[in-house]
Tab-separated table of C-alpha atoms in Angstrom:
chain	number	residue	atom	x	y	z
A	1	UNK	CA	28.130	-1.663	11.703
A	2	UNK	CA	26.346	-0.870	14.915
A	3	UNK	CA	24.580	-3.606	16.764
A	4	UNK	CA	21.631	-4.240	17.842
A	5	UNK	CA	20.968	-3.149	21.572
A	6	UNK	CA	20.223	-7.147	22.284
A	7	UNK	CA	24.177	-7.536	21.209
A	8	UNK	CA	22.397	-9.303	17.673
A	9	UNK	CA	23.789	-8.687	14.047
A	10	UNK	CA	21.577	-5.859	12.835
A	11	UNK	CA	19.143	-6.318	9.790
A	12	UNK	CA	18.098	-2.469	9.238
A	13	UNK	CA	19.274	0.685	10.995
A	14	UNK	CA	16.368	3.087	11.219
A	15	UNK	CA	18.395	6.304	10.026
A	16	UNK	CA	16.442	9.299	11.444
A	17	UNK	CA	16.090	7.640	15.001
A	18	UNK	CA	20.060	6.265	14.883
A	19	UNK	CA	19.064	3.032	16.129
A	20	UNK	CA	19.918	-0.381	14.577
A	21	UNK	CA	17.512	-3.657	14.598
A	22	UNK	CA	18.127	-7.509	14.483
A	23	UNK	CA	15.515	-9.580	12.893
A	24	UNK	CA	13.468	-10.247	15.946
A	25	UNK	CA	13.873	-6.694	17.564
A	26	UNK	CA	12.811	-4.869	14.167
A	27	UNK	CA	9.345	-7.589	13.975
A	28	UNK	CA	8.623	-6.597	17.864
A	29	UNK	CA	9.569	-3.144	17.291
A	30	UNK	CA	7.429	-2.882	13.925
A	31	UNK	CA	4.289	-4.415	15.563
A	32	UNK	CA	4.841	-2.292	18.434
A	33	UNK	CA	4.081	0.654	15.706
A	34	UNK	CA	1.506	-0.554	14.246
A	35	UNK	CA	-0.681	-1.233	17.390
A	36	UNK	CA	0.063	1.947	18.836
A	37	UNK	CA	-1.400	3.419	15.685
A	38	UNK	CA	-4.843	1.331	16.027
A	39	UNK	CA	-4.946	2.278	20.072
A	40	UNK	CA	-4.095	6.527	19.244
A	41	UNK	CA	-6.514	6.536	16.453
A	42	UNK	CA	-9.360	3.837	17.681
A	43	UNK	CA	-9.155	2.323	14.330
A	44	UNK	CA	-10.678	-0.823	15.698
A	45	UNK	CA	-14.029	-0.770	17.869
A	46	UNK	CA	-16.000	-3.676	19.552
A	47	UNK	CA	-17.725	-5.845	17.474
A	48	UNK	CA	-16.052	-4.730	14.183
A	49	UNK	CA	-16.153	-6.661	10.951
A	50	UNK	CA	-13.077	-5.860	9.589
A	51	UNK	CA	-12.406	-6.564	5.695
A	52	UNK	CA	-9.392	-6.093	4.098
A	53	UNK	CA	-8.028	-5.237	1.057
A	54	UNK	CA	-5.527	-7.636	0.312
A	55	UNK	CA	-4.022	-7.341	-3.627
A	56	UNK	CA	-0.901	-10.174	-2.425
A	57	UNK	CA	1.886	-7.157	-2.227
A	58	UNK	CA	4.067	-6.185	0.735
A	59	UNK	CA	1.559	-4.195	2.593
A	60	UNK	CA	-1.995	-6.009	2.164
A	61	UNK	CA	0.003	-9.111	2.859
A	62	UNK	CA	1.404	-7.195	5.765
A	63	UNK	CA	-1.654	-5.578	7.166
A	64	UNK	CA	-3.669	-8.860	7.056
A	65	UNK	CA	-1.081	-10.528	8.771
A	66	UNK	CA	-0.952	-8.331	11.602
A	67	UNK	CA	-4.528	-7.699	11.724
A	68	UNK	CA	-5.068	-11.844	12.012
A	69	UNK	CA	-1.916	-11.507	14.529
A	70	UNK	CA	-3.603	-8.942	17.128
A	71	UNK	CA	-7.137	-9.227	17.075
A	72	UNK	CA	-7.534	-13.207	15.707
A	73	UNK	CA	-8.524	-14.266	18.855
A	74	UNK	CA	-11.188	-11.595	19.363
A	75	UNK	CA	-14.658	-13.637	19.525
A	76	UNK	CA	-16.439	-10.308	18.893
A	77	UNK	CA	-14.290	-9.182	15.950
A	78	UNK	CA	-14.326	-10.556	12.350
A	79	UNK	CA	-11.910	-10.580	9.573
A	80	UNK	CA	-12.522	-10.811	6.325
A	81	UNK	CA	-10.035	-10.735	3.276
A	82	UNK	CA	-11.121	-9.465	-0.184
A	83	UNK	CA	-9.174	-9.101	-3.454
A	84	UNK	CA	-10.543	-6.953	-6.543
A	85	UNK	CA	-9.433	-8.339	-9.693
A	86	UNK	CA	-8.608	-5.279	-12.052
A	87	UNK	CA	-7.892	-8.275	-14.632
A	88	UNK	CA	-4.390	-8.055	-15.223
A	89	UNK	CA	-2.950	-10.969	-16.836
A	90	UNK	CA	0.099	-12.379	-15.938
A	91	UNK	CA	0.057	-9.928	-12.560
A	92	UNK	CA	-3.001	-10.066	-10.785
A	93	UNK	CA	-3.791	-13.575	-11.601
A	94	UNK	CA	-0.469	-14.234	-9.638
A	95	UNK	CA	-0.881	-12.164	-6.647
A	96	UNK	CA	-4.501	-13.305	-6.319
A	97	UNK	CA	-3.128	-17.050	-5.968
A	98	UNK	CA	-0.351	-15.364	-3.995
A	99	UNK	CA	-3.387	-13.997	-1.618
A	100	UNK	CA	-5.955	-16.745	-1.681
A	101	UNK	CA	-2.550	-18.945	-0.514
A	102	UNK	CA	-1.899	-16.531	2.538
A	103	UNK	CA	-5.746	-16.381	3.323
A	104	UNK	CA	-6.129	-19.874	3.887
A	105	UNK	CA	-2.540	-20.087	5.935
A	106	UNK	CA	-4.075	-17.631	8.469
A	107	UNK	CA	-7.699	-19.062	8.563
A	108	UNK	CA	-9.016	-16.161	7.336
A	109	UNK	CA	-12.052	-16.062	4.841
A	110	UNK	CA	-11.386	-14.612	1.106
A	111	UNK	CA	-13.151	-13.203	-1.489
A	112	UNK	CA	-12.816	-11.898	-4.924
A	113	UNK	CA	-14.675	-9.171	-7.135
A	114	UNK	CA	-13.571	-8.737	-10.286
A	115	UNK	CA	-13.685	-5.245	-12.705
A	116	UNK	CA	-14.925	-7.513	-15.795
A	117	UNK	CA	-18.001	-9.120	-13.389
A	118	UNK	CA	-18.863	-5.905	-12.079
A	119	UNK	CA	-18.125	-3.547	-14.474
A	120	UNK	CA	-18.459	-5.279	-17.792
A	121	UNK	CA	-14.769	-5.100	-18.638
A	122	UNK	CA	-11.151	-6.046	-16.912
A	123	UNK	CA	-8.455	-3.485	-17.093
A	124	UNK	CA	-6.261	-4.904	-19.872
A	125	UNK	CA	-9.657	-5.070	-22.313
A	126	UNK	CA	-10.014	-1.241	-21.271
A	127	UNK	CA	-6.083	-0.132	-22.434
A	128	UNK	CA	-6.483	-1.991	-25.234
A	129	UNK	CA	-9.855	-0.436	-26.772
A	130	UNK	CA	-8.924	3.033	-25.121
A	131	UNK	CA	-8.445	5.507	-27.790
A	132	UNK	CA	-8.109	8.165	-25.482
A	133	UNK	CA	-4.730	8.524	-23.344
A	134	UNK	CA	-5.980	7.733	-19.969
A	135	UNK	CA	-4.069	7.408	-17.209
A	136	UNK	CA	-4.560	3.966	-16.094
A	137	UNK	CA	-3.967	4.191	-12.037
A	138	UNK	CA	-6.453	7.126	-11.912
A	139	UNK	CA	-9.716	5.164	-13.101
A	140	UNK	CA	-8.138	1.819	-11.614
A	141	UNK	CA	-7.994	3.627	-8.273
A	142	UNK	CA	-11.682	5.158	-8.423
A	143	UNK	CA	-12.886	1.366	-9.901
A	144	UNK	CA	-11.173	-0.453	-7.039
A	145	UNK	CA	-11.953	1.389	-4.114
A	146	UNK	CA	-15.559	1.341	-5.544
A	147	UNK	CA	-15.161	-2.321	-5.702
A	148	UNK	CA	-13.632	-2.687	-2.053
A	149	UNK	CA	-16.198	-0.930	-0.617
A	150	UNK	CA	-19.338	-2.074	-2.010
A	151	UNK	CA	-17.777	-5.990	-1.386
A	152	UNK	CA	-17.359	-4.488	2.264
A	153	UNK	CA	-21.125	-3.437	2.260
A	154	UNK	CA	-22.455	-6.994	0.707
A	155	UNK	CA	-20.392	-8.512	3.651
A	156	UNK	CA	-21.748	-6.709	6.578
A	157	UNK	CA	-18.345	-4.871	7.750
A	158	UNK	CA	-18.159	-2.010	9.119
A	159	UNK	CA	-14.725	-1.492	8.593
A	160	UNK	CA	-12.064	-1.465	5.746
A	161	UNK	CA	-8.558	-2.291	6.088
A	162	UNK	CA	-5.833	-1.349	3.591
A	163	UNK	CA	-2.525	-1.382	3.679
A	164	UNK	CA	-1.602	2.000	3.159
A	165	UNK	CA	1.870	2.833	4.655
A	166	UNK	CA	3.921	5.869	5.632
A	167	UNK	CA	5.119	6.645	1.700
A	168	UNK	CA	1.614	5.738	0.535
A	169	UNK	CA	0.236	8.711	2.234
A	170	UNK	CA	3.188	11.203	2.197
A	171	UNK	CA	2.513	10.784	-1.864
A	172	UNK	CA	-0.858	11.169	-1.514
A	173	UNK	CA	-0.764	14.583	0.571
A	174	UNK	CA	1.764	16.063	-1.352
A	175	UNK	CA	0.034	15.181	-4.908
A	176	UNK	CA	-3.180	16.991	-3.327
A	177	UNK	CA	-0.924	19.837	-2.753
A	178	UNK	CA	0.456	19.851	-6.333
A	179	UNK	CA	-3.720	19.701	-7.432
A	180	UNK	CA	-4.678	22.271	-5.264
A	181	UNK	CA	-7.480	19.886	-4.377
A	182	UNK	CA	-8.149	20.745	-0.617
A	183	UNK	CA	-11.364	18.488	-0.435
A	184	UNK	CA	-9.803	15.353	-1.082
A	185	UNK	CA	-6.598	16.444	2.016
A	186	UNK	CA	-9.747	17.363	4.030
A	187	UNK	CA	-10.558	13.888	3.990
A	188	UNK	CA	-7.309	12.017	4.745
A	189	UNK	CA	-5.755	11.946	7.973
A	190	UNK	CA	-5.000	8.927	10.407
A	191	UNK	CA	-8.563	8.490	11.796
A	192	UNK	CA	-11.059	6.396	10.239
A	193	UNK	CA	-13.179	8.159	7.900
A	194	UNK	CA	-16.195	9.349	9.042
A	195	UNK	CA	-19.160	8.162	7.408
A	196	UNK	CA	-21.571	10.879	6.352
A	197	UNK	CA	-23.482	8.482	4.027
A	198	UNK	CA	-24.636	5.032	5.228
A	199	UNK	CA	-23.228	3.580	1.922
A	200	UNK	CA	-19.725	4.066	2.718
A	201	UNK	CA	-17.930	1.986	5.068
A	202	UNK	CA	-14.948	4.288	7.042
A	203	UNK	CA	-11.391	3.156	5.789
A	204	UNK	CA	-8.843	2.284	8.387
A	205	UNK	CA	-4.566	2.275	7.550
A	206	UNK	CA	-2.928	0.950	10.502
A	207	UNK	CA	0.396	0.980	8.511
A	208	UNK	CA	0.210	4.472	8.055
A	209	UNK	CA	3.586	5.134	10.573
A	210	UNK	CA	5.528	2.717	9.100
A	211	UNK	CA	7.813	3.567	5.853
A	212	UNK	CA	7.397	1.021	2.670
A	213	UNK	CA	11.015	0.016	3.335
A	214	UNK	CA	9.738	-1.075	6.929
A	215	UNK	CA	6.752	-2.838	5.527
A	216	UNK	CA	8.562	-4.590	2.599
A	217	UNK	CA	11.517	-5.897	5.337
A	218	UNK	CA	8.560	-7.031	7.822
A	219	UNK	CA	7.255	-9.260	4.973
A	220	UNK	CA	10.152	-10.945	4.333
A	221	UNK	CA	11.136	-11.441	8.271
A	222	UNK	CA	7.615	-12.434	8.885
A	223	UNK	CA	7.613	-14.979	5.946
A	224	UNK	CA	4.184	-13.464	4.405
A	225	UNK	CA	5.474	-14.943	1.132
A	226	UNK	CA	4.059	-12.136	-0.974
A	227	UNK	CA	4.245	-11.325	-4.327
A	228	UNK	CA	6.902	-8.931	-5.795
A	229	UNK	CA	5.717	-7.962	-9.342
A	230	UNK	CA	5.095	-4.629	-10.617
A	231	UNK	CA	1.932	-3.894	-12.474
A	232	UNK	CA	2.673	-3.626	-15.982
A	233	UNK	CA	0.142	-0.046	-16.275
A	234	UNK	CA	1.909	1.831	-13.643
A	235	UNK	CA	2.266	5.416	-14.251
A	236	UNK	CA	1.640	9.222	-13.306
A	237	UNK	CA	2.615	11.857	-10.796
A	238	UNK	CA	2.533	9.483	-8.263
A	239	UNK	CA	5.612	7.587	-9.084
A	240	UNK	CA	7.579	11.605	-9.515
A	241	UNK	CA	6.400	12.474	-6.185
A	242	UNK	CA	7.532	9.376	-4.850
A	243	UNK	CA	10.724	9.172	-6.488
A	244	UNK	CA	11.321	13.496	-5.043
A	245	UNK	CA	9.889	12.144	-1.478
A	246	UNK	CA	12.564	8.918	-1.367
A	247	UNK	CA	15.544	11.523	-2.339
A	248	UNK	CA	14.617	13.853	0.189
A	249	UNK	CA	14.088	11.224	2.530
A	250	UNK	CA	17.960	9.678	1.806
A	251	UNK	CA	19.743	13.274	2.035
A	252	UNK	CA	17.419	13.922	5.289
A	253	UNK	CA	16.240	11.559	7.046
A	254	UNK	CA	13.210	11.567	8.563
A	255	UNK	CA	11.158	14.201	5.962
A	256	UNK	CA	8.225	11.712	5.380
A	257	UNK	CA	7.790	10.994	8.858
A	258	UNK	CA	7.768	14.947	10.103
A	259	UNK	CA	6.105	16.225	6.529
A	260	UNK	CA	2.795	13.853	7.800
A	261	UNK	CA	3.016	14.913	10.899
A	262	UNK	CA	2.926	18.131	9.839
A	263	UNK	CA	-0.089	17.546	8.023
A	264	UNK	CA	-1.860	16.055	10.782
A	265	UNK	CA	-1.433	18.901	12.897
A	266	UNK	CA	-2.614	21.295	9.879
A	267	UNK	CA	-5.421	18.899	9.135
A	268	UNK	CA	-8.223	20.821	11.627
A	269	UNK	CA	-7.190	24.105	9.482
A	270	UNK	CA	-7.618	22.364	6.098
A	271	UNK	CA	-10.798	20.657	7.242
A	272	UNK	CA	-12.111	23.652	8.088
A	273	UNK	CA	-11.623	25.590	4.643
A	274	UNK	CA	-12.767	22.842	2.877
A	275	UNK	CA	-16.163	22.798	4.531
A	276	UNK	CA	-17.146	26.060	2.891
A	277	UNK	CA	-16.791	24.416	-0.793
A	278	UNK	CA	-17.946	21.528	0.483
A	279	UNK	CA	-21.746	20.080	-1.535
A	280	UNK	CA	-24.286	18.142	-0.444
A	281	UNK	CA	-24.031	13.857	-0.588
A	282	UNK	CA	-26.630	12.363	-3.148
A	283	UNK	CA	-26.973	9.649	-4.982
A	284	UNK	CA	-25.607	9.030	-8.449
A	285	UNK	CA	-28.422	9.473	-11.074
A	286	UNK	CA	-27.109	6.045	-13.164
A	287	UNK	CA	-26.276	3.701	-9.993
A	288	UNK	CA	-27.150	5.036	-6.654
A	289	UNK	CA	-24.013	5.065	-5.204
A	290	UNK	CA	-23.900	8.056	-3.097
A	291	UNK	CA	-21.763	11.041	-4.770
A	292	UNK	CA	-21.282	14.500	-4.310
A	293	UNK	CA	-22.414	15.357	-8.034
A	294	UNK	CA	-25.540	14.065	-10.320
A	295	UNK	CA	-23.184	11.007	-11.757
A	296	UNK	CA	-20.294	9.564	-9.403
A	297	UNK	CA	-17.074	8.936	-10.394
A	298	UNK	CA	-17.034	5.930	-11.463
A	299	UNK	CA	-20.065	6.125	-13.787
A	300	UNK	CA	-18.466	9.261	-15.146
A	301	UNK	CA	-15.474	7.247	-15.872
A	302	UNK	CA	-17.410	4.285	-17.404
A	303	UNK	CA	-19.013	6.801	-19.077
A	304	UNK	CA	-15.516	8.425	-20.523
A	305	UNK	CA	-14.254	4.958	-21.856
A	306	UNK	CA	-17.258	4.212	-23.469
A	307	UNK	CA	-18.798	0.938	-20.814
A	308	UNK	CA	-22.373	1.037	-20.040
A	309	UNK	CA	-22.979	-0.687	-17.158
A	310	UNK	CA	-24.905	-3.907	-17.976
A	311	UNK	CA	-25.486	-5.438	-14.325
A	312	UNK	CA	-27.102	-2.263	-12.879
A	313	UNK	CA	-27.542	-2.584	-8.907
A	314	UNK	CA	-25.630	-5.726	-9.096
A	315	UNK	CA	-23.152	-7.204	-7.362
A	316	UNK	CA	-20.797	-10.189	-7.567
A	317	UNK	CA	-18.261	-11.441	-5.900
A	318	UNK	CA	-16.787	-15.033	-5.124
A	319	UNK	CA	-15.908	-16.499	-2.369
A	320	UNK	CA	-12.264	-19.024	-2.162
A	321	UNK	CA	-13.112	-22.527	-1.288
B	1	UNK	CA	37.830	-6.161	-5.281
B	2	UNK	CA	35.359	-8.816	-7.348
B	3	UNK	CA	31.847	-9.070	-6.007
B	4	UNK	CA	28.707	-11.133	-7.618
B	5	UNK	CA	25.554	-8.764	-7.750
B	6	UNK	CA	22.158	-10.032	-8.361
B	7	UNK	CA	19.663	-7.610	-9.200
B	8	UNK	CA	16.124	-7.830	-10.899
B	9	UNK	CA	16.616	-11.146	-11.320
B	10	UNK	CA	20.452	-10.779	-13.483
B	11	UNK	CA	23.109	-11.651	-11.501
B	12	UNK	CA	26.531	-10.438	-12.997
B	13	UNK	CA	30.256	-10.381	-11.121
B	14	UNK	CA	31.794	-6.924	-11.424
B	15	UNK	CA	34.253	-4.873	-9.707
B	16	UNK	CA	34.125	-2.659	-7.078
B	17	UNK	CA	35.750	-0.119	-5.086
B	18	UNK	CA	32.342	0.136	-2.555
B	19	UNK	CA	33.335	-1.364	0.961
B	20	UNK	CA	29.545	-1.129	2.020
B	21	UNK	CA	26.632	-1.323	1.156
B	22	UNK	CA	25.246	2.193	1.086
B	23	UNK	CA	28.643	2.864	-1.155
B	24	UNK	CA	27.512	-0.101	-3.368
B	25	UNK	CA	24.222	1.263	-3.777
B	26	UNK	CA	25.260	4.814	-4.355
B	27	UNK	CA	27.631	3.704	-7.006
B	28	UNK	CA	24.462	1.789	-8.949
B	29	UNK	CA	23.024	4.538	-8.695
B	30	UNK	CA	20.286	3.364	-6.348
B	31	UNK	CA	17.971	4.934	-4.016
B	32	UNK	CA	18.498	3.001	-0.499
B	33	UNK	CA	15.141	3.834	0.515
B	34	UNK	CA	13.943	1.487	-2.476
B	35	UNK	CA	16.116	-1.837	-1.910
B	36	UNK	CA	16.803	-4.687	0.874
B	37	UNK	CA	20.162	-6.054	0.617
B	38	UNK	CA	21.579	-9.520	1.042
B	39	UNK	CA	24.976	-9.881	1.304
B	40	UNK	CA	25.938	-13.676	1.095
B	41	UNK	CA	22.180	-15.020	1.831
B	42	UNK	CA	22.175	-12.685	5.133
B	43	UNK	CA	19.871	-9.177	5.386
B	44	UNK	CA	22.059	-6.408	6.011
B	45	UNK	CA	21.807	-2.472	7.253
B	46	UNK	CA	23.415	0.285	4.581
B	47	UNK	CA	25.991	0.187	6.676
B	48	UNK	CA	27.058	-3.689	6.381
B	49	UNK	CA	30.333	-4.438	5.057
B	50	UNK	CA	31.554	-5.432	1.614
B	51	UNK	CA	34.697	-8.174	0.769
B	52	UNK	CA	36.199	-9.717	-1.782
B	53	UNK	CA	33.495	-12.641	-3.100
B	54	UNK	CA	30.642	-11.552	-1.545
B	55	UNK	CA	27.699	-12.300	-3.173
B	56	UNK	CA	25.053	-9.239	-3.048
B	57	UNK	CA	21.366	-9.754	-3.598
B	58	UNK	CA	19.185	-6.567	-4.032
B	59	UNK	CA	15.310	-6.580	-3.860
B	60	UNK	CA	13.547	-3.831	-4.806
B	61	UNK	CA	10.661	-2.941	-2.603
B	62	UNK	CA	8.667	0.341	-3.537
B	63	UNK	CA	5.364	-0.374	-4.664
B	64	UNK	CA	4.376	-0.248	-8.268
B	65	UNK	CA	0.658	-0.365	-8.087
């Protein structure tokens, strides 16, 4: 077992690089990443109010950690933590007192919007009156990120934070492949998204270089004392694609790091071609979120598992005391 | 050799003819890319070392939504 170049025992050997880390070296090393990231993509401007997503896993622990850690002491930027409760019992209800625990050990404001407040139902009521088979992580994805960023809006930010890492995204380009759906890879990428319509607030992933392994071994070194449970829903393509990507990865390492780069550099291309498909931003007919179509997403969705909306134009969410 | 493995929350004591970690792993058929391993309260690399005793902790760390 190699050591580490300070002559320490080594806690992880990054594989494709050859190089082994002890604990300290590998939390230096990591955070090293992770603001190089926010400097090479200008993920974080002056006078930036920053929420973030934290659910209480690995990487939203992770991310708001780090983001406390490096600009904290930035009188001109503001962090803000915010947790959507799907309404998962006996899983969210623990991360969320996993999170609101964390929040308040880094000083950092939290809040919570929940799918039954907002939407009129929490995900566990939805599986169980769903007579259609749904595929629970593709209208829990649309309803939270609608969630995040309209809590992001009511709280003046003009930035959100998630905790997206290296895997995250590899999955996510290479399941866009698999659809064919060119739009949606136009729009990923390591800079912040652009905003085209005032109502959306441009996402930032600073952990984007780091692999989940990284991320999960930087909680645990870095005592961020998050929680570990699975969601009890979890299913799709996404967990094939990640399960191909982590084989690849083991027989040669290094593919997830090189396939994104890859993708970066095609990205211009990609952009390009999607442009000529691309419609027109409008509001949603039912809830004037803006959408590309005459009903968004999520109403379409809401509108597929049988919810009306009952708090039209509304908005709640809760601050932790 | 006789090693106690704790996994998912079950530990068991089995035997094994893995001297590391990586050959552990393989052998339980587990992705590395997926797990941190403690060997004897202590993170270790793939590459760490197995004896006689040694008491193996394995965390699983992909995400699961």
């Amino acid at each position: 077992m190699a050591s580490c170049s300070c002559g320490k025992k080594p806690v992880y050997e990054r594989k494709y690089e050859g190089n082994s880390y002890c604990a300290s070296c590998f939390k230096a090393q990591f955070e090293k990443r992770v603001k190089r990231t926010i400097r090479e993509h200008g993920l974080v401007g002056k006078n930036d109010t920053i929420v973030v997503g934290v659910s209480g896993g690995k990487d939203s622990s992770v991310v708001l950690m780090l983001m406390k850690k490096i600009f904290g002491k930035r009188p001109d930027i503001r962090i803000i933590a915010v947790s959507i409760d799907e309404g998962i019992r006996n899983y969210r209800d623990k991360s969320l007192e996993v999170t609101k625990k964390l929040a308040k050990r880094l000083g950092v404001e939290h809040y919570t919007a929940g799918f039954r407040e907002n939407l009129g139902k929490g995900l566990d009521e939805i599986m169980k009156r769903s007579h259609e088979k749904l595929n629970s992580c593709t209208f829990c994805g649309v309803f939270r990120r609608y969630l995040l960023n309209r809590a992001a809006r009511e709280l003046g930010a003009t930035k959100v934070c998630t905790g997206h890492n290296m895997d995250d995204e590899a999955q996510a380009v290479l399941i866009n492949y698999l659809k064919g759906d060119a739009k949606r890879l136009a729009r990923m990428g390591p800079n912040p998204s652009i905003a085209k319509n005032g109502k959306f607030i441009p996402r930032i992933k600073p952990l984007r270089d780091v692999p989940e392994k990284e991320s999960a071994l930087y909680a645990i070194l870095a005592g961020a004392g998050n929680y570990w449970g699975e969601c009890p829903y979890v299913s799709g393509i996404r967990f094939e694609v990640r399960d191909f990507l982590n084989e690849t990865e083991t027989r040669h390492p290094g593919t997830k790091f090189s396939f994104l780069r890859t993708f970066d550099s095609m990205l211009p291309v990609i952009r390009e071609t999607a442009k000529k498909t691309k419609k027109e931003i409008v509001e949603c007919g039912i809830c004037g979120e803006p959408c590309s179509g005459s009903v968004c997403k999520v109403c379409g969705l809401l509108d597929k598992l049988g919810i009306k909306l009952e708090r039209h134009g509304q908005f709640s969410i809760e601050k932790t005391r | 050799m006789k090693i106690k493995i704790e996994l998912a929350g079950k530990a068991k004591t089995t035997e094994t003819t893995s001297k590391t970690v990586d050959a552990l792993l393989k052998e339980l058929g587990i992705n590395s890319e997926t797990v941190i391993v403690s060997v004897n309260g202590e993170i270790v690399p793939e590459t760490g070392r197995l004896k006689e005793n040694d008491s193996v902790e394995i965390l699983k760390v992909v995400s699961g939504g």
